[in-house]
Amino acid sequence: MGDFFKLLKGGSQSSLTAAIVNFIISGLKGGAFVLTGNVAMFAEMMHSLGDAANQFFVFIGSALSKKAPTDRFPFGFGRLVNLVCLGAVIIVAILSYETVKEGIHHIMQPGHGAMSTRNLLINLGVLGLGVILEVGVLYKAGKEVLQETNNNYKGLAPLTSAFVHSKNAKPATKLVFMEDTVATVGGILAIIAILIAQFTPFNIAEGIASVIIGLMMFYVVYKIFMENAAGVLGEHAPEMEIRVSQILFSNEHIKDIQRLFVLKEGEDLHVEATVELNHHLTLKEVDDIREQLTDIILQQHHVTDVNIEFKDNDGVQAWPERADDMDHRMPGQNGIFKHHN
């Protein structure tokens, strides 16, 4: 049990924070729904509840994925976070369906117009507080996205440039960032829908908002499912492959790359390479080159395992591009490679 709690300390902190905040928000929205019967509030309650459950499971999965390899599982548990994410999106899919269904029901049978001032203030107050809390979680998740991708995370960058870099973040962080983006937009949309239904004859606004929120949730389900299904199968990482090839060619003794493959397992990247050297090098020099290149590659984000094999140069160029030909394919890279501390 002690080992389990130690693993939990290494879990995704953005997932844990988001889970706690969303459980609180779902409770507030649930109370508001019971008091007012507002369908947009129901949609938001389901959304927050789904996010909370999802993010809690992801936190557990991200922690357990860091468990050390065993005799039974010699390659470790890196893909466990992908499996947990796949299970978690099932919960979101069910709640998304219920949200869309309730919204359609409200469109077909709209309410009786404006609500009382008391109910209006309850709904707007709870939704407004929810949006503020969601923005806080979104900012934290955006900050982690930028930290994991080695980008500046000062000022408003976590709420702006994090969208550009989220695709390269860890699966757990990316899921939280996507879900809280949708949650923030959904909360604002629900507020607008309630105000429209309150002050105009357009009574079905809340039902439409509920359907839109549900469809946004389905989009998150689709994106997370596709990305984590690829992670479970073992995904090729072409951008890191380019970066590793640049690192290998930065050594003057490396004449060619016969084989290079970077496999993504959960949050971890495994590098396998076979390179060609000048045949006159001594064994000690070869070992020094292996150690130097391995150290540099292990400093790259998420790389946990490197295996480099050496062969004599056969004079036939197997690798199609050398490092100086690939600089333009690695935006943000200055020089051949970049250290990450």
Short mmCIF file of C-alpha atoms in Angstrom, two decimals:
data_model
loop_
_atom_site.label_atom_id
_atom_site.label_comp_id
_atom_site.label_asym_id
_atom_site.label_seq_id
_atom_site.Cartn_x
_atom_site.Cartn_y
_atom_site.Cartn_z
CA MET A 1 0.00 0.00 0.00
CA GLY A 2 2.92 2.34 0.71
CA ASP A 3 4.20 1.87 -2.85
CA PHE A 4 0.74 2.72 -4.18
CA PHE A 5 0.65 6.07 -2.37
CA LYS A 6 4.20 6.83 -3.55
CA LEU A 7 3.03 6.25 -7.12
CA LEU A 8 0.07 8.57 -6.60
CA LYS A 9 2.47 11.41 -5.79
CA GLY A 10 3.81 11.09 -9.33
CA GLY A 11 0.38 11.25 -10.96
CA SER A 12 -0.79 14.13 -13.13
CA GLN A 13 -1.41 17.02 -10.75
CA SER A 14 -3.52 18.86 -13.32
CA SER A 15 -5.84 15.82 -13.48
CA LEU A 16 -6.17 15.65 -9.70
CA THR A 17 -6.85 19.39 -9.39
CA ALA A 18 -9.38 19.27 -12.22
CA ALA A 19 -11.15 16.27 -10.69
CA ILE A 20 -11.55 17.96 -7.29
CA VAL A 21 -12.71 21.26 -8.80
CA ASN A 22 -15.17 19.58 -11.15
CA PHE A 23 -16.68 17.44 -8.36
CA ILE A 24 -17.33 20.66 -6.43
CA ILE A 25 -18.75 22.40 -9.49
CA SER A 26 -21.00 19.43 -10.37
CA GLY A 27 -22.41 19.49 -6.83
CA LEU A 28 -23.20 23.20 -7.09
CA LYS A 29 -24.79 22.76 -10.50
CA GLY A 30 -26.75 19.74 -9.31
CA GLY A 31 -28.17 21.77 -6.42
CA ALA A 32 -29.06 24.60 -8.79
CA PHE A 33 -30.78 22.16 -11.16
CA VAL A 34 -32.88 20.71 -8.32
CA LEU A 35 -33.92 24.21 -7.23
CA THR A 36 -34.62 25.66 -10.69
CA GLY A 37 -35.21 22.71 -13.06
CA ASN A 38 -33.15 24.51 -15.71
CA VAL A 39 -32.16 22.19 -18.57
CA ALA A 40 -28.97 24.11 -19.42
CA MET A 41 -27.94 23.66 -15.79
CA PHE A 42 -28.64 19.93 -16.12
CA ALA A 43 -26.34 19.77 -19.15
CA GLU A 44 -23.60 21.61 -17.28
CA MET A 45 -24.03 19.36 -14.22
CA MET A 46 -23.60 16.24 -16.38
CA HIS A 47 -20.61 17.80 -18.11
CA SER A 48 -18.85 18.65 -14.85
CA LEU A 49 -19.64 15.26 -13.34
CA GLY A 50 -18.27 13.48 -16.41
CA ASP A 51 -15.13 15.61 -16.37
CA ALA A 52 -14.58 14.96 -12.67
CA ALA A 53 -14.88 11.17 -12.98
CA ASN A 54 -12.79 11.14 -16.14
CA GLN A 55 -10.00 13.24 -14.67
CA PHE A 56 -9.90 11.22 -11.45
CA PHE A 57 -9.41 7.98 -13.40
CA VAL A 58 -6.75 9.64 -15.53
CA PHE A 59 -4.91 10.76 -12.39
CA ILE A 60 -4.87 7.17 -11.10
CA GLY A 61 -3.78 5.85 -14.50
CA SER A 62 -1.00 8.41 -14.93
CA ALA A 63 0.34 7.49 -11.49
CA LEU A 64 0.23 3.72 -12.00
CA SER A 65 1.82 4.04 -15.45
CA LYS A 66 5.06 5.08 -13.69
CA LYS A 67 5.33 1.74 -11.90
CA ALA A 68 8.72 0.11 -12.48
CA PRO A 69 8.93 -2.85 -14.92
CA THR A 70 8.46 -6.33 -13.48
CA ASP A 71 9.35 -9.83 -14.65
CA ARG A 72 5.81 -10.25 -15.97
CA PHE A 73 5.75 -6.80 -17.61
CA PRO A 74 9.38 -6.14 -18.60
CA PHE A 75 8.52 -3.11 -20.74
CA GLY A 76 6.83 -1.27 -17.88
CA PHE A 77 3.36 0.20 -17.55
CA GLY A 78 3.64 3.28 -19.78
CA ARG A 79 0.59 2.36 -21.86
CA LEU A 80 -1.62 2.04 -18.78
CA VAL A 81 -2.47 5.75 -18.92
CA ASN A 82 -3.79 5.23 -22.46
CA LEU A 83 -5.97 2.32 -21.32
CA VAL A 84 -7.38 4.38 -18.45
CA CYS A 85 -8.13 7.28 -20.79
CA LEU A 86 -9.98 4.89 -23.11
CA GLY A 87 -12.07 3.65 -20.20
CA ALA A 88 -12.71 7.15 -18.92
CA VAL A 89 -14.10 8.45 -22.21
CA ILE A 90 -16.85 5.84 -22.02
CA ILE A 91 -18.21 7.72 -19.00
CA VAL A 92 -18.07 11.01 -20.89
CA ALA A 93 -19.76 9.41 -23.92
CA ILE A 94 -22.70 8.22 -21.79
CA LEU A 95 -23.11 11.63 -20.16
CA SER A 96 -22.79 13.31 -23.56
CA TYR A 97 -25.67 11.20 -24.86
CA GLU A 98 -27.83 12.09 -21.87
CA THR A 99 -27.03 15.78 -22.32
CA VAL A 100 -27.98 15.78 -26.01
CA LYS A 101 -31.13 13.77 -25.30
CA GLU A 102 -32.26 16.17 -22.58
CA GLY A 103 -31.56 19.12 -24.86
CA ILE A 104 -33.62 17.64 -27.70
CA HIS A 105 -36.45 16.93 -25.27
CA HIS A 106 -36.43 20.58 -24.18
CA ILE A 107 -36.45 21.77 -27.82
CA MET A 108 -39.46 19.55 -28.58
CA GLN A 109 -41.24 20.56 -25.36
CA PRO A 110 -39.94 23.98 -24.29
CA GLY A 111 -40.63 25.46 -20.85
CA HIS A 112 -43.05 28.19 -19.94
CA GLY A 113 -40.90 31.25 -20.57
CA ALA A 114 -39.02 33.43 -18.13
CA MET A 115 -38.01 32.05 -14.74
CA SER A 116 -38.28 33.86 -11.44
CA THR A 117 -35.64 36.40 -10.46
CA ARG A 118 -34.53 34.06 -7.66
CA ASN A 119 -33.98 31.12 -10.02
CA LEU A 120 -32.25 33.35 -12.55
CA LEU A 121 -29.78 34.61 -9.95
CA ILE A 122 -29.11 31.06 -8.70
CA ASN A 123 -28.38 29.79 -12.21
CA LEU A 124 -26.22 32.72 -13.23
CA GLY A 125 -24.36 32.73 -9.92
CA VAL A 126 -23.53 29.02 -10.03
CA LEU A 127 -22.58 29.08 -13.71
CA GLY A 128 -20.47 32.21 -13.26
CA LEU A 129 -18.61 30.65 -10.33
CA GLY A 130 -18.15 27.47 -12.36
CA VAL A 131 -16.62 29.38 -15.28
CA ILE A 132 -14.20 31.17 -12.95
CA LEU A 133 -13.08 27.87 -11.39
CA GLU A 134 -12.81 26.19 -14.80
CA VAL A 135 -10.64 29.03 -16.10
CA GLY A 136 -8.35 28.49 -13.11
CA VAL A 137 -8.05 24.77 -13.89
CA LEU A 138 -7.59 25.54 -17.59
CA TYR A 139 -4.77 27.95 -16.76
CA LYS A 140 -3.01 25.30 -14.63
CA ALA A 141 -3.42 22.66 -17.34
CA GLY A 142 -2.18 25.12 -19.98
CA LYS A 143 0.85 25.87 -17.84
CA GLU A 144 1.66 22.15 -17.62
CA VAL A 145 1.23 21.83 -21.40
CA LEU A 146 3.83 24.55 -21.95
CA GLN A 147 6.18 23.12 -19.32
CA GLU A 148 6.03 19.66 -20.91
CA THR A 149 6.72 21.09 -24.37
CA ASN A 150 9.53 23.37 -23.11
CA ASN A 151 7.77 26.66 -23.93
CA ASN A 152 7.33 29.91 -22.05
CA TYR A 153 4.41 29.72 -19.60
CA LYS A 154 4.36 33.25 -18.19
CA GLY A 155 1.45 35.68 -18.30
CA LEU A 156 -1.53 34.59 -20.40
CA ALA A 157 0.47 32.07 -22.44
CA PRO A 158 -1.25 29.07 -20.74
CA LEU A 159 -4.61 30.39 -22.07
CA THR A 160 -3.32 31.27 -25.55
CA SER A 161 -0.25 29.54 -26.93
CA ALA A 162 -0.99 26.32 -25.01
CA PHE A 163 -3.61 25.49 -27.66
CA VAL A 164 -0.87 25.33 -30.29
CA HIS A 165 1.39 23.03 -28.25
CA SER A 166 -1.22 20.79 -26.56
CA LYS A 167 -0.84 18.06 -29.21
CA ASN A 168 2.68 17.37 -27.93
CA ALA A 169 1.75 17.25 -24.23
CA LYS A 170 1.35 14.11 -22.14
CA PRO A 171 -1.96 12.23 -22.66
CA ALA A 172 -3.28 13.06 -19.17
CA THR A 173 -2.43 16.76 -19.44
CA LYS A 174 -3.86 16.99 -22.94
CA LEU A 175 -7.13 15.39 -21.81
CA VAL A 176 -7.55 17.82 -18.91
CA PHE A 177 -6.74 20.79 -21.14
CA MET A 178 -9.27 19.74 -23.79
CA GLU A 179 -12.02 18.92 -21.30
CA ASP A 180 -11.66 22.17 -19.39
CA THR A 181 -11.59 24.18 -22.60
CA VAL A 182 -14.94 22.65 -23.52
CA ALA A 183 -16.19 23.11 -19.93
CA THR A 184 -15.31 26.81 -19.91
CA VAL A 185 -16.93 27.41 -23.31
CA GLY A 186 -19.94 25.33 -22.23
CA GLY A 187 -20.43 27.39 -19.06
CA ILE A 188 -20.35 30.64 -21.02
CA LEU A 189 -22.75 29.17 -23.60
CA ALA A 190 -25.17 28.09 -20.84
CA ILE A 191 -25.16 31.61 -19.35
CA ILE A 192 -25.93 33.13 -22.75
CA ALA A 193 -28.72 30.60 -23.36
CA ILE A 194 -30.35 31.33 -19.99
CA LEU A 195 -30.27 35.09 -20.62
CA ILE A 196 -31.77 34.63 -24.11
CA ALA A 197 -34.57 32.40 -22.77
CA GLN A 198 -35.20 34.85 -19.92
CA PHE A 199 -35.45 38.08 -21.89
CA THR A 200 -36.69 36.94 -25.33
CA PRO A 201 -39.49 34.66 -26.57
CA PHE A 202 -36.84 32.17 -27.77
CA ASN A 203 -37.61 29.54 -25.11
CA ILE A 204 -35.70 26.72 -26.80
CA ALA A 205 -32.33 28.49 -26.37
CA GLU A 206 -31.49 26.38 -23.31
CA GLY A 207 -32.26 23.16 -25.18
CA ILE A 208 -30.06 24.21 -28.08
CA ALA A 209 -27.25 25.07 -25.66
CA SER A 210 -27.61 21.64 -24.05
CA VAL A 211 -27.30 19.92 -27.44
CA ILE A 212 -24.24 22.00 -28.36
CA ILE A 213 -22.57 21.22 -25.01
CA GLY A 214 -23.28 17.51 -25.51
CA LEU A 215 -21.82 17.58 -29.03
CA MET A 216 -18.69 19.32 -27.75
CA MET A 217 -18.35 16.55 -25.19
CA PHE A 218 -18.67 13.97 -27.98
CA TYR A 219 -15.85 15.75 -29.84
CA VAL A 220 -13.60 15.37 -26.79
CA VAL A 221 -14.58 11.68 -26.61
CA TYR A 222 -13.60 11.21 -30.27
CA LYS A 223 -10.25 13.01 -30.00
CA ILE A 224 -9.20 11.33 -26.76
CA PHE A 225 -10.32 7.89 -27.96
CA MET A 226 -8.39 8.11 -31.24
CA GLU A 227 -5.19 9.41 -29.65
CA ASN A 228 -5.15 6.92 -26.79
CA ALA A 229 -6.09 3.98 -29.04
CA ALA A 230 -2.95 4.80 -31.03
CA GLY A 231 -1.00 4.98 -27.75
CA VAL A 232 -2.20 1.54 -26.66
CA LEU A 233 -1.12 0.02 -29.97
CA GLY A 234 2.29 1.70 -29.80
CA GLU A 235 2.54 4.87 -31.84
CA HIS A 236 5.35 6.02 -34.11
CA ALA A 237 6.80 9.42 -33.14
CA PRO A 238 8.12 10.96 -36.39
CA GLU A 239 9.00 14.40 -34.97
CA MET A 240 11.21 12.86 -32.30
CA GLU A 241 12.69 10.56 -34.95
CA ILE A 242 13.80 13.64 -36.89
CA ARG A 243 15.26 15.20 -33.76
CA VAL A 244 17.13 12.01 -32.84
CA SER A 245 18.57 11.74 -36.37
CA GLN A 246 19.86 15.30 -35.99
CA ILE A 247 21.51 14.37 -32.72
CA LEU A 248 23.12 11.28 -34.24
CA PHE A 249 24.47 13.18 -37.25
CA SER A 250 25.84 15.89 -34.97
CA ASN A 251 28.66 13.46 -34.15
CA GLU A 252 31.34 13.65 -36.83
CA HIS A 253 31.98 9.90 -36.67
CA ILE A 254 28.38 8.97 -37.60
CA LYS A 255 28.35 8.47 -41.38
CA ASP A 256 24.91 6.97 -41.91
CA ILE A 257 21.79 5.65 -40.13
CA GLN A 258 20.69 2.18 -41.21
CA ARG A 259 17.64 2.05 -38.96
CA LEU A 260 15.94 4.51 -36.63
CA PHE A 261 12.62 4.06 -34.86
CA VAL A 262 10.99 5.96 -32.01
CA LEU A 263 8.06 4.22 -30.32
CA LYS A 264 5.63 6.07 -28.07
CA GLU A 265 4.23 4.07 -25.15
CA GLY A 266 1.95 6.17 -22.98
CA GLU A 267 4.05 9.17 -22.00
CA ASP A 268 7.35 7.40 -22.73
CA LEU A 269 9.45 7.34 -25.90
CA HIS A 270 11.75 4.42 -26.74
CA VAL A 271 14.54 4.97 -29.24
CA GLU A 272 16.11 2.20 -31.35
CA ALA A 273 18.92 3.07 -33.79
CA THR A 274 21.52 1.32 -35.91
CA VAL A 275 24.23 3.68 -37.20
CA GLU A 276 27.38 3.38 -39.29
CA LEU A 277 30.83 4.47 -38.09
CA ASN A 278 34.28 4.70 -39.59
CA HIS A 279 35.85 1.26 -39.19
CA HIS A 280 39.15 2.57 -37.78
CA LEU A 281 37.65 3.56 -34.40
CA THR A 282 38.68 1.63 -31.27
CA LEU A 283 36.18 -0.09 -28.96
CA LYS A 284 36.77 2.57 -26.32
CA GLU A 285 36.06 5.34 -28.81
CA VAL A 286 32.86 3.56 -29.89
CA ASP A 287 31.75 3.20 -26.26
CA ASP A 288 32.44 6.90 -25.67
CA ILE A 289 30.35 7.84 -28.72
CA ARG A 290 27.51 5.57 -27.54
CA GLU A 291 27.55 7.09 -24.06
CA GLN A 292 27.66 10.67 -25.36
CA LEU A 293 24.78 10.20 -27.82
CA THR A 294 22.69 8.23 -25.34
CA ASP A 295 23.04 10.97 -22.70
CA ILE A 296 21.94 13.67 -25.15
CA ILE A 297 18.97 11.67 -26.46
CA LEU A 298 17.81 10.84 -22.92
CA GLN A 299 17.65 14.58 -22.20
CA GLN A 300 14.92 15.00 -24.83
CA HIS A 301 11.35 15.23 -23.56
CA HIS A 302 9.72 11.91 -22.58
CA VAL A 303 12.62 9.73 -23.83
CA THR A 304 13.16 6.95 -21.28
CA ASP A 305 15.08 4.26 -23.18
CA VAL A 306 17.78 4.41 -25.86
CA ASN A 307 19.42 1.50 -27.68
CA ILE A 308 22.13 2.34 -30.23
CA GLU A 309 23.92 -0.33 -32.29
CA PHE A 310 26.98 0.34 -34.44
CA LYS A 311 28.14 -1.09 -37.76
CA ASP A 312 31.01 -0.33 -40.10
CA ASN A 313 30.34 2.23 -42.81
CA ASP A 314 29.42 0.37 -46.03
CA GLY A 315 29.71 3.46 -48.23
CA VAL A 316 26.04 3.34 -49.25
CA GLN A 317 23.84 6.15 -47.92
CA ALA A 318 20.76 4.52 -46.35
CA TRP A 319 19.30 7.47 -44.43
CA PRO A 320 17.67 9.83 -46.94
CA GLU A 321 18.40 13.10 -45.14
CA ARG A 322 21.20 14.41 -43.00
CA ALA A 323 20.75 16.85 -40.11
CA ASP A 324 21.48 19.98 -42.13
CA ASP A 325 18.74 19.03 -44.60
CA MET A 326 16.13 18.68 -41.87
CA ASP A 327 16.50 21.88 -39.86
CA HIS A 328 13.48 23.42 -41.60
CA ARG A 329 11.32 20.49 -40.50
CA MET A 330 11.82 21.17 -36.79
CA PRO A 331 10.25 24.58 -35.98
CA GLY A 332 11.68 26.14 -32.85
CA GLN A 333 14.97 24.27 -33.15
CA ASN A 334 18.15 26.34 -33.18
CA GLY A 335 21.05 24.24 -34.38
CA ILE A 336 21.13 20.47 -34.59
CA PHE A 337 19.66 19.52 -31.24
CA LYS A 338 18.32 20.96 -28.04
CA HIS A 339 19.09 20.02 -24.43
CA HIS A 340 16.26 19.65 -21.92
CA ASN A 341 17.05 19.74 -18.23
#
